[in-house]
Amino acid sequence: MVIRATWKFNGQEKVILGNWHRLWWLLFGPLYYLFKGMFLWSILSLITANGLWIGFPLYNRAIVTRHFHKKGWMQNDALDAPTNE
């Protein structure tokens, strides 16, 4: 399930999590967080032996969505999508 978000400041829309986010994290580990702009999480995953290969991928959705929410991004819900009537 793709998670999209809108930035409250200017209305810009962005995909914050794709369908394969856990696989990308397993393949690239801390580099995944660097790509997302999450520098502290990247350092933490390096310190904990590459993110405790089970814990970080399982909680990746919560980690990334919470990070973007703190930065001012609001998650778009399927109910908010315009309908074609």
XYZ file of N, CA and C in Angstrom:
255
model
N 0.834 -1.170 0.000
C 0.000 0.000 0.000
C 0.884 1.241 0.000
N 0.679 2.099 -0.940
C 1.447 3.333 -1.049
C 0.863 4.367 -0.097
N 1.724 5.048 0.626
C 1.280 6.105 1.531
C 1.732 7.435 0.958
N 0.768 8.293 0.695
C 1.040 9.630 0.172
C 0.790 10.646 1.274
N 1.504 11.780 1.181
C 1.342 12.833 2.170
C 1.368 14.189 1.482
N 0.768 15.167 2.141
C 0.743 16.539 1.652
C 1.414 17.414 2.696
N 2.280 18.301 2.239
C 2.964 19.212 3.150
C 2.030 20.362 3.461
N 1.813 20.633 4.751
C 0.865 21.660 5.168
C 1.270 23.054 4.703
N 2.560 23.287 4.559
C 3.053 24.631 4.249
C 2.632 25.110 2.870
N 2.801 24.266 1.851
C 2.501 24.715 0.489
C 1.641 23.752 -0.327
N 1.182 22.660 0.259
C 0.305 21.735 -0.442
C 1.010 20.754 -1.363
N 2.326 20.686 -1.299
C 3.080 19.741 -2.129
C 2.736 18.312 -1.720
N 2.557 17.435 -2.708
C 2.260 16.035 -2.430
C 3.471 15.170 -2.721
N 3.611 14.087 -1.934
C 4.780 13.226 -2.051
C 4.413 11.817 -1.591
N 5.016 10.821 -2.214
C 4.878 9.435 -1.754
C 5.945 9.225 -0.693
N 5.522 8.967 0.543
C 6.515 8.797 1.607
C 6.874 7.326 1.824
N 5.989 6.410 1.457
C 6.291 4.982 1.539
C 5.711 4.282 0.327
N 6.536 3.495 -0.324
C 6.084 2.727 -1.471
C 5.644 1.334 -1.052
N 5.306 0.522 -2.026
C 4.845 -0.838 -1.747
C 5.945 -1.727 -1.188
N 7.171 -1.488 -1.559
C 8.269 -2.380 -1.210
C 9.225 -1.762 -0.193
N 8.739 -0.925 0.712
C 9.633 -0.214 1.632
C 10.418 -1.147 2.539
N 9.830 -2.254 2.963
C 10.568 -3.191 3.827
C 11.690 -3.880 3.068
N 11.436 -4.239 1.827
C 12.478 -4.862 1.008
C 13.619 -3.884 0.765
N 13.312 -2.637 0.441
C 14.359 -1.641 0.226
C 15.189 -1.453 1.485
N 14.530 -1.478 2.658
C 15.290 -1.319 3.888
C 16.189 -2.522 4.113
N 15.686 -3.739 3.868
C 16.510 -4.930 4.056
C 17.719 -4.939 3.123
N 17.543 -4.437 1.892
C 18.647 -4.441 0.935
C 19.687 -3.357 1.231
N 19.233 -2.181 1.623
C 20.158 -1.056 1.743
C 20.374 -0.557 3.166
N 19.588 -1.023 4.114
C 19.780 -0.686 5.515
C 19.817 0.810 5.787
N 20.889 1.296 6.409
C 20.990 2.705 6.781
C 20.945 3.655 5.583
N 21.337 3.201 4.419
C 21.281 4.066 3.237
C 19.842 4.425 2.881
N 18.916 3.547 3.203
C 17.495 3.827 2.970
C 17.069 5.053 3.763
N 17.459 5.093 5.048
C 17.103 6.247 5.881
C 17.822 7.507 5.423
N 19.054 7.384 4.958
C 19.745 8.562 4.423
C 19.017 9.114 3.209
N 18.537 8.245 2.345
C 17.794 8.669 1.167
C 16.509 9.399 1.558
N 15.875 8.958 2.629
C 14.645 9.590 3.099
C 14.917 10.874 3.883
N 16.179 11.153 4.196
C 16.534 12.349 4.958
C 16.453 12.152 6.456
N 16.519 10.932 6.901
C 16.403 10.597 8.317
C 17.788 10.230 8.854
N 18.605 11.231 9.112
C 20.010 11.021 9.445
C 20.203 10.335 10.790
N 19.426 10.710 11.802
C 19.591 10.094 13.115
C 19.189 8.617 13.102
N 18.145 8.268 12.365
C 17.755 6.870 12.253
C 18.819 6.073 11.508
N 19.458 6.701 10.547
C 20.528 6.027 9.818
C 21.696 5.697 10.749
N 22.074 6.652 11.565
C 23.168 6.432 12.523
C 22.779 5.360 13.533
N 21.543 5.415 14.018
C 21.074 4.423 14.978
C 21.086 3.020 14.382
N 20.682 2.898 13.120
C 20.678 1.573 12.505
C 22.099 1.061 12.264
N 23.056 1.963 12.046
C 24.458 1.536 11.939
C 24.995 1.050 13.282
N 24.653 1.751 14.339
C 25.147 1.404 15.673
C 24.593 0.061 16.134
N 23.345 -0.220 15.814
C 22.702 -1.446 16.293
C 22.881 -2.600 15.313
N 24.071 -2.761 14.800
C 24.395 -3.878 13.893
C 23.452 -3.911 12.703
N 23.411 -2.801 12.012
C 22.607 -2.643 10.798
C 21.119 -2.792 11.065
N 20.688 -2.269 12.192
C 19.269 -2.154 12.452
C 18.561 -3.376 12.974
N 19.297 -4.297 13.544
C 18.673 -5.495 14.114
C 17.745 -6.148 13.102
N 18.238 -6.521 12.003
C 17.585 -6.991 10.789
C 16.110 -7.337 10.882
N 15.576 -7.514 12.076
C 14.151 -7.818 12.194
C 13.372 -6.606 12.684
N 13.878 -5.924 13.670
C 13.138 -4.826 14.291
C 12.874 -3.641 13.380
N 13.890 -3.137 12.729
C 13.707 -1.952 11.897
C 12.770 -2.189 10.715
N 12.897 -3.293 9.974
C 11.939 -3.493 8.873
C 10.493 -3.645 9.343
N 10.286 -4.262 10.503
C 8.926 -4.427 10.997
C 8.294 -3.098 11.394
N 9.078 -2.196 11.950
C 8.555 -0.910 12.398
C 8.882 0.224 11.431
N 9.336 -0.101 10.230
C 9.739 0.915 9.264
C 8.595 1.860 8.925
N 7.401 1.336 8.745
C 6.243 2.176 8.404
C 5.992 3.209 9.498
N 5.991 2.786 10.753
C 5.749 3.705 11.860
C 6.875 4.728 11.984
N 8.111 4.294 11.808
C 9.257 5.193 11.919
C 9.199 6.283 10.860
N 8.966 5.891 9.612
C 8.975 6.857 8.507
C 7.772 7.785 8.575
N 6.580 7.255 8.835
C 5.400 8.124 8.885
C 5.478 9.100 10.050
N 5.996 8.672 11.199
C 6.142 9.579 12.337
C 7.155 10.686 12.021
N 8.242 10.330 11.350
C 9.258 11.318 10.981
C 8.662 12.395 10.071
N 7.946 11.967 9.038
C 7.364 12.937 8.109
C 6.247 13.745 8.769
N 5.496 13.146 9.690
C 4.455 13.888 10.400
C 5.059 15.009 11.246
N 6.183 14.722 11.894
C 6.859 15.746 12.686
C 7.398 16.882 11.823
N 7.713 16.590 10.567
C 8.230 17.604 9.649
C 7.115 18.428 9.000
N 5.855 18.115 9.276
C 4.747 18.893 8.750
C 3.987 18.251 7.607
N 4.258 16.986 7.322
C 3.549 16.278 6.256
C 2.318 15.611 6.859
N 1.180 15.748 6.181
C -0.064 15.136 6.635
C -0.423 14.003 5.675
N -0.687 12.831 6.223
C -0.988 11.653 5.412
C -2.339 11.823 4.730
N -2.378 11.526 3.432
C -3.629 11.562 2.675
C -4.378 10.262 2.911
N -5.641 10.356 3.209
C -6.463 9.166 3.414
C -7.269 8.881 2.164
N -7.643 7.637 2.005
C -8.461 7.266 0.851
C -9.816 7.960 0.907
N -10.286 8.280 2.106
C -11.584 8.941 2.234
C -11.532 10.390 1.777
N -10.354 11.000 1.804
C -10.207 12.390 1.399
C -10.073 12.541 -0.113
N -9.902 11.437 -0.804
C -9.708 11.507 -2.262
C -11.008 11.970 -2.921
N -10.888 12.844 -3.930
C -12.090 13.314 -4.601
C -12.765 12.184 -5.382
N -14.078 12.204 -5.377
C -14.823 11.183 -6.117
C -15.317 11.767 -7.427
N -15.423 10.939 -8.418
C -15.905 11.365 -9.725
C -17.419 11.176 -9.780
N -18.133 12.209 -9.479
C -19.595 12.125 -9.509
C -20.150 13.048 -10.559
